[in-house]
CSV table of C-alpha atoms in Angstrom, one decimal:
chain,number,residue,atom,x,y,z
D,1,UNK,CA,0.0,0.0,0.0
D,2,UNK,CA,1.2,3.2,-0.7
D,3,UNK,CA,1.9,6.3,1.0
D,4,UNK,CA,-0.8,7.9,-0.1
D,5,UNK,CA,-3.0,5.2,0.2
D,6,UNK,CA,-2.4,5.0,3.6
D,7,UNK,CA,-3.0,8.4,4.6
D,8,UNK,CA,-6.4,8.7,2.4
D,9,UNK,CA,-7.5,5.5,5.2
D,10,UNK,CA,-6.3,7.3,8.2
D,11,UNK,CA,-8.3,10.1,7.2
D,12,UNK,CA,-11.1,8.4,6.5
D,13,UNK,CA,-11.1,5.8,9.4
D,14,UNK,CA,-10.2,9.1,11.9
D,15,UNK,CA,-12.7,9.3,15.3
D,16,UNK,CA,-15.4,11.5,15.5
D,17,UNK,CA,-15.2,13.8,18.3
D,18,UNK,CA,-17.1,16.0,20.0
D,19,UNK,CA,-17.4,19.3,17.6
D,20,UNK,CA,-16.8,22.0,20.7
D,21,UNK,CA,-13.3,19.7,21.8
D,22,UNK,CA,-12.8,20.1,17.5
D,23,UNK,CA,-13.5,24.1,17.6
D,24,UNK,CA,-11.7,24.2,21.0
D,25,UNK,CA,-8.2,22.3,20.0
D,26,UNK,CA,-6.6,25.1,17.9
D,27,UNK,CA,-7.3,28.0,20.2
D,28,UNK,CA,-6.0,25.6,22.9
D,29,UNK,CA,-2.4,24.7,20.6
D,30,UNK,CA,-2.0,28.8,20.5
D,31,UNK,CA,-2.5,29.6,24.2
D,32,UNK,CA,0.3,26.9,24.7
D,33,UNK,CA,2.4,28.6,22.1
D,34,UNK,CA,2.1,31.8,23.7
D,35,UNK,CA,2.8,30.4,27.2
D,36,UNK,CA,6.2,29.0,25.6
D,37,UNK,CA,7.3,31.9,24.1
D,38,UNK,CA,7.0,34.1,27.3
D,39,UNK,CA,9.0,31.3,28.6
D,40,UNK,CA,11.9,31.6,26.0
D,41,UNK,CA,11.7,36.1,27.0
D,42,UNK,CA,13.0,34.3,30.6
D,43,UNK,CA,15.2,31.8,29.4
D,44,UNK,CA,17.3,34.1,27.4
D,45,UNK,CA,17.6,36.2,29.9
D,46,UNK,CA,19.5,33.3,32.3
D,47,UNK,CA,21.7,33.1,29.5
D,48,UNK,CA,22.6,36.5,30.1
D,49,UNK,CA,24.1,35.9,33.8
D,50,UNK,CA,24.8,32.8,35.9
D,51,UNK,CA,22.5,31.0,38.2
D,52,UNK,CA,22.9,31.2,42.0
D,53,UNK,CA,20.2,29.4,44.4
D,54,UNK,CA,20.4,31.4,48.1
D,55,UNK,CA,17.7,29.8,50.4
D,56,UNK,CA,14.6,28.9,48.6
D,57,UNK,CA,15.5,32.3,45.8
D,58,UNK,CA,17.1,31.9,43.0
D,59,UNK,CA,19.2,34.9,42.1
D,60,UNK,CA,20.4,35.6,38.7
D,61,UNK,CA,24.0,37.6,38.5
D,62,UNK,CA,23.9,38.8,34.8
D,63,UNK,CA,27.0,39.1,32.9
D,64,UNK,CA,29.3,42.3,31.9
D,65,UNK,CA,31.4,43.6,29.3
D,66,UNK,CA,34.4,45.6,30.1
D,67,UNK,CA,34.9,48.7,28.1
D,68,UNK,CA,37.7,51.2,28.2
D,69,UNK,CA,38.0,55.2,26.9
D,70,UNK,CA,40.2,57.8,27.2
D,71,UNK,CA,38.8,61.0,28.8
D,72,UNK,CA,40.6,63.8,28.4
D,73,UNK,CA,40.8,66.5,31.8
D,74,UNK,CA,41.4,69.9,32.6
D,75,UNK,CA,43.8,70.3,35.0
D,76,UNK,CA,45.0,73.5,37.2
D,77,UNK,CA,48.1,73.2,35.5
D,78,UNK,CA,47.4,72.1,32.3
D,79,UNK,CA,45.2,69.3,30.6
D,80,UNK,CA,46.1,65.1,31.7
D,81,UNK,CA,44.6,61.8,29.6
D,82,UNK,CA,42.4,59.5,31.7
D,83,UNK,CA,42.2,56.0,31.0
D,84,UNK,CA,38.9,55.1,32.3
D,85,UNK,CA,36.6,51.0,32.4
D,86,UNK,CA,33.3,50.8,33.0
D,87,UNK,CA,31.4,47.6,33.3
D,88,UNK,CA,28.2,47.2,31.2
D,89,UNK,CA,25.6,44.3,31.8
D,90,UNK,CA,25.3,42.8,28.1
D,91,UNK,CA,21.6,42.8,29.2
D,92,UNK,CA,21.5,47.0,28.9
D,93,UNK,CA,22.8,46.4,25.3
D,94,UNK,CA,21.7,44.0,23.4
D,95,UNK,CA,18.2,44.1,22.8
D,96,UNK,CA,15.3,42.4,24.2
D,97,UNK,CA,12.4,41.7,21.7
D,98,UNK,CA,9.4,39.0,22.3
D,99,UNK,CA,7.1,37.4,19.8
D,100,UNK,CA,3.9,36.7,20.4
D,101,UNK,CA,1.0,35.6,18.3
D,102,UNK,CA,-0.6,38.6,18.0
D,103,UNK,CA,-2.8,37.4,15.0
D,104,UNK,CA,-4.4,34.5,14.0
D,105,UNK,CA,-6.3,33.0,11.3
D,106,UNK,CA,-7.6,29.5,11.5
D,107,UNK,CA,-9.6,27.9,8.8
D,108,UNK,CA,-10.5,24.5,8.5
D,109,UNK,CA,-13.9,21.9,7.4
D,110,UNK,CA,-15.0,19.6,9.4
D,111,UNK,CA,-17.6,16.1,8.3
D,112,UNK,CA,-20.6,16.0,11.1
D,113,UNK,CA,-22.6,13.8,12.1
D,114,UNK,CA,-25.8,13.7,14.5
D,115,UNK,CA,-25.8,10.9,17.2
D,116,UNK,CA,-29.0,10.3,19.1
D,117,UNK,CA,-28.4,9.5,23.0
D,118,UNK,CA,-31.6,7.6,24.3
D,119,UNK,CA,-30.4,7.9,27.7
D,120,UNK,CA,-30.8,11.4,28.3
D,121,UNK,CA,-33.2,12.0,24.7
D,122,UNK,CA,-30.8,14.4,23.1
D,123,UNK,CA,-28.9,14.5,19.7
D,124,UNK,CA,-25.1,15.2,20.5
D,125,UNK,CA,-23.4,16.4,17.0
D,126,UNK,CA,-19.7,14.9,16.4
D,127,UNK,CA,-16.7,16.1,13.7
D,128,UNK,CA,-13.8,15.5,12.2
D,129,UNK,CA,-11.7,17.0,10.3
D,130,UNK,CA,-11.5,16.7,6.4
D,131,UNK,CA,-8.9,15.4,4.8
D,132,UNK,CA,-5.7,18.0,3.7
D,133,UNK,CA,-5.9,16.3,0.4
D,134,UNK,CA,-8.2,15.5,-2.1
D,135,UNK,CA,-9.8,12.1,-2.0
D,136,UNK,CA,-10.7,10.3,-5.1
D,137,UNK,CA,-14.1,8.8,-3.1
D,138,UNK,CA,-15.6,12.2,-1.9
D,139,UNK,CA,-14.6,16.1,-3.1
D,140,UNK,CA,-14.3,17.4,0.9
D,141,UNK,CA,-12.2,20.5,1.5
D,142,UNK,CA,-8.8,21.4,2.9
D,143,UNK,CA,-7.7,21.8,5.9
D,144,UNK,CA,-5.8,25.3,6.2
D,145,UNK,CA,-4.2,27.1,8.5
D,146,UNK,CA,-3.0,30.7,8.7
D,147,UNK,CA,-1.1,32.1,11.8
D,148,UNK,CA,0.6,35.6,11.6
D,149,UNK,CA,3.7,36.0,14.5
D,150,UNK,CA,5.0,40.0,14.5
D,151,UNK,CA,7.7,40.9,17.0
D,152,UNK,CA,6.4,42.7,19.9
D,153,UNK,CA,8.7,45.6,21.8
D,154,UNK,CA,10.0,44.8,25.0
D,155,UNK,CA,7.6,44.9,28.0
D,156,UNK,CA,7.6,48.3,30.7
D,157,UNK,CA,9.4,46.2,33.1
D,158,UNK,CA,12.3,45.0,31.0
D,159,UNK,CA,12.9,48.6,29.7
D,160,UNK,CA,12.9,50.0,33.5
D,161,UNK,CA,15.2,47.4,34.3
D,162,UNK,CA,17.6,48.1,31.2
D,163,UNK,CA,17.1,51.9,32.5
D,164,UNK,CA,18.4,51.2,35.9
D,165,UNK,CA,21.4,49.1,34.8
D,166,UNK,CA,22.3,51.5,32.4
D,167,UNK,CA,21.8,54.2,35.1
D,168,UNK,CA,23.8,52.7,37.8
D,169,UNK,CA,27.9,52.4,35.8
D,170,UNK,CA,30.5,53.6,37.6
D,171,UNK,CA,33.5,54.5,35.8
D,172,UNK,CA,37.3,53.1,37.7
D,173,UNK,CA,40.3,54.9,36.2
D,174,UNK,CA,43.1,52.8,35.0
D,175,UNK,CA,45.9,55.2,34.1
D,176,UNK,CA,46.2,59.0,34.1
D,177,UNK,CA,48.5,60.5,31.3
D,178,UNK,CA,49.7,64.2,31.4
D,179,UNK,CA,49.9,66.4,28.6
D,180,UNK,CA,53.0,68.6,27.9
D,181,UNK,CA,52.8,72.2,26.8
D,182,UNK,CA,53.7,71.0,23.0
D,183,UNK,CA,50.5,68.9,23.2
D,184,UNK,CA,52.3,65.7,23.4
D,185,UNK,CA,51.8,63.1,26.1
D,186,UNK,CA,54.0,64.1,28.9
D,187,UNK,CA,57.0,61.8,30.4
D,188,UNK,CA,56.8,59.1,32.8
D,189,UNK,CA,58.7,61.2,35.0
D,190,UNK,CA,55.9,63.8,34.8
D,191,UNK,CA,53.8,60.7,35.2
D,192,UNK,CA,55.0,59.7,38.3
D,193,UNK,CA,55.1,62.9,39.7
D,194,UNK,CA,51.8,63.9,39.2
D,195,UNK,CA,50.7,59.9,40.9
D,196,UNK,CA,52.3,61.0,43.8
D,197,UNK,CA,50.7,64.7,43.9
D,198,UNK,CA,47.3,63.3,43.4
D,199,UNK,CA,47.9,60.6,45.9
D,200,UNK,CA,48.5,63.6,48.6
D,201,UNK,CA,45.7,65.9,47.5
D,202,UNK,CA,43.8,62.7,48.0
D,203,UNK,CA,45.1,62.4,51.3
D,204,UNK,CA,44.3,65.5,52.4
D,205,UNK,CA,41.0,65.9,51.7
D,206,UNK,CA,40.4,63.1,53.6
D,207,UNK,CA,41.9,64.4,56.4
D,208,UNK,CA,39.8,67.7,56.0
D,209,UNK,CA,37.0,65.3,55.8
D,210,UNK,CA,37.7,64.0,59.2
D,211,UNK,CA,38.8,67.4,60.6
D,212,UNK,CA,35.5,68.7,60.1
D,213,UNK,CA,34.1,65.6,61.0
D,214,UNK,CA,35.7,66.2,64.6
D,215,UNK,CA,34.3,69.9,64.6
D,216,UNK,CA,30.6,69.2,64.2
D,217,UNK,CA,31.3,66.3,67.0
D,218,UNK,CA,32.5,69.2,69.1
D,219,UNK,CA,30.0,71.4,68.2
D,220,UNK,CA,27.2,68.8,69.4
D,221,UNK,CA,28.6,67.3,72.2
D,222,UNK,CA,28.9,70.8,73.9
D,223,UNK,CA,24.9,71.4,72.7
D,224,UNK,CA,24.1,68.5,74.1
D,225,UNK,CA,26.1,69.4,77.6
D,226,UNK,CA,24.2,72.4,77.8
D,227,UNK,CA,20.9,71.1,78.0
D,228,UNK,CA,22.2,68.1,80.0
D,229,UNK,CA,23.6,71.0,82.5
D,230,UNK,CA,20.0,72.6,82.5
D,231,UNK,CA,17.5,69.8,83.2
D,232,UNK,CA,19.9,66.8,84.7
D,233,UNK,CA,22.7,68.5,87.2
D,234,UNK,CA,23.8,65.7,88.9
D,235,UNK,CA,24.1,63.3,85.7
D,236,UNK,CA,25.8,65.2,83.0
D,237,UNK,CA,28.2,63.0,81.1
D,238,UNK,CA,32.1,64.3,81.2
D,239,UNK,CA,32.7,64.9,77.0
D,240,UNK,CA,37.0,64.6,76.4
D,241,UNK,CA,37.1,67.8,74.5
D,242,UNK,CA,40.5,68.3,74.8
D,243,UNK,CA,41.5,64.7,73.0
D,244,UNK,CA,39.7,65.9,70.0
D,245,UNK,CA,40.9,69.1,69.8
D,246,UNK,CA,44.5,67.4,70.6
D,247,UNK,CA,43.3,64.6,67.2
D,248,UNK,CA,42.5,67.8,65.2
D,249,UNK,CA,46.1,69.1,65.9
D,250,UNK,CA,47.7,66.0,64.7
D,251,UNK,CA,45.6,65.9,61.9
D,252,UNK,CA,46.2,69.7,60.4
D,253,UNK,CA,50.3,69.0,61.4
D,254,UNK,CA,49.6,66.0,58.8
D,255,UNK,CA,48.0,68.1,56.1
D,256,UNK,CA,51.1,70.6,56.0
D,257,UNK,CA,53.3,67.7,55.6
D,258,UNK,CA,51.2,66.6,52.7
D,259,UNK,CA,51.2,70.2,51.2
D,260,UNK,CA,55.0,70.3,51.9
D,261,UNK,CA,55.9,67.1,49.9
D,262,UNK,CA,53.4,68.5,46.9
D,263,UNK,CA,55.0,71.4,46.7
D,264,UNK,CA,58.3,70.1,46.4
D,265,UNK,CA,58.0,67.5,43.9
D,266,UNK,CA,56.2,70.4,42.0
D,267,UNK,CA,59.7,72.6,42.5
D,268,UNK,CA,61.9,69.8,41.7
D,269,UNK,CA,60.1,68.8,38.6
D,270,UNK,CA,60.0,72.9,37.1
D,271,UNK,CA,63.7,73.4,38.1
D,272,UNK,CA,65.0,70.2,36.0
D,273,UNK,CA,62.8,69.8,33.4
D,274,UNK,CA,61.2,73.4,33.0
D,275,UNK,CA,57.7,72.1,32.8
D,276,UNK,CA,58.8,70.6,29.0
């Protein structure tokens, strides 16, 4: 028996079924198709990061792409080249569409038949479908279908969370390079020098940080003695003033050191090389 044969007594040999489960089964087969394709918007998505279970969550850690740039900076004393990284998620950047069955056009002939149920003294009506191809016996039609998939955008709450990531970059400088008056990059001489004078500026504004830090603890501590003095005699609590006034000493003897060594390195620098 042939191929064809074959399927021409399949077709014709084929249940009837209920004609509601018939009308039922293809809007069913596209809510399932739908349901997958959500899944897949998730699944590509893991692939983005790795997995990690904590407790009973599991937390997805999504993956980043280094990139580097120059950024060029004014100085006091002229212009320097930073070398900055920043870390992207490769979810921010490569973009995030879903399809979806938005449309759908289902066609299809069905044989019927009326079956009589003496139990309960109704007809019930049963189909099936015809044939996809022409049978010699009978001329019944074919079966078509027509489904139309269009790519959607990405939903509100991806594009909020690309918004945030892409938000939320911090850049880390790798190398700084000065710029000599001719324009060129400067020496690593110059380099250095200017690593070490940043390193001390850095310092010391840290250590104004802290020196003001100790002031406004000064400030409130006595505040706070005052109304202790006025409603609880007896119980006032004994503030060490004079150790944080004897810190902030230190601390300004430290900045001038810092200032000292900047200014030097500055004057060594000028009297050899003349700032070239």
């Amino acid at each position: 028996m042939s191929k064809k044969e074959e399927s021409k007594n399949q077709v014709a040999e084929s249940e009837f079924i209920p004609i509601e489960d018939l009308v039922y089964a293809p809007l069913y087969a596209l809510a399932q198709s739908n349901q997958q394709l959500r899944a897949h918007i998730v699944e590509s998505i893991k692939t983005m990061g790795y997995t990690e279970q904590q407790n009973k969550e599991e937390i997805i850690h999504l993956k980043h792409i280094n990139l580097a740039y120059d950024q060029v900076k004014q100085e006091a004393d002229g212009y320097s080249v930073d070398n900055l990284q920043v870390q992207v998620p490769i979810m921010s950047i490569v973009p995030m569409q879903q399809l979806n069955v938005e449309k759908a056009e289902i066609t299809f002939s069905t044989e019927v038949k009326a079956v009589e149920d003496k139990e309960f003294s109704k007809t019930n009506i049963y189909a099936r479908m015809c044939s996809p191809t022409q049978r010699e016996s009978d001329f019944l039609p074919k079966v078509t279908y027509k489904l139309q998939v269009n790519s959607l955008p990405a939903t509100e709450g991806i594009l909020r969370l690309i918004d945030s990531l892409s938000s939320s970059q911090v850049a880390k400088k790798l190398n700084t390079r000065p710029v000599a008056i001719t324009g060129d990059f400067g020496s690593e001489e110059q380099k250095e020098m200017l690593r070490e004078s940043k390193t001390y500026k850095a310092k010391i504004s840290r250590l104004k940080q802290l020196y003001q830090k100790i002031s406004d603890l000064i400030a409130e501590q006595e505040k706070l003695r005052q109304l202790s003095d006025e409603h609880f005699i007896d119980d006032t609590y004994e503030f060490d003033k004079d150790k944080y006034l004897m810190a902030q000493s230190n601390i300004l003897n430290r900045i001038m050191e810092y200032q000292e060594k900047i200014m030097n390195l500055e004057i060594k620098f000028g009297l050899e090389h003349d700032y070239e």
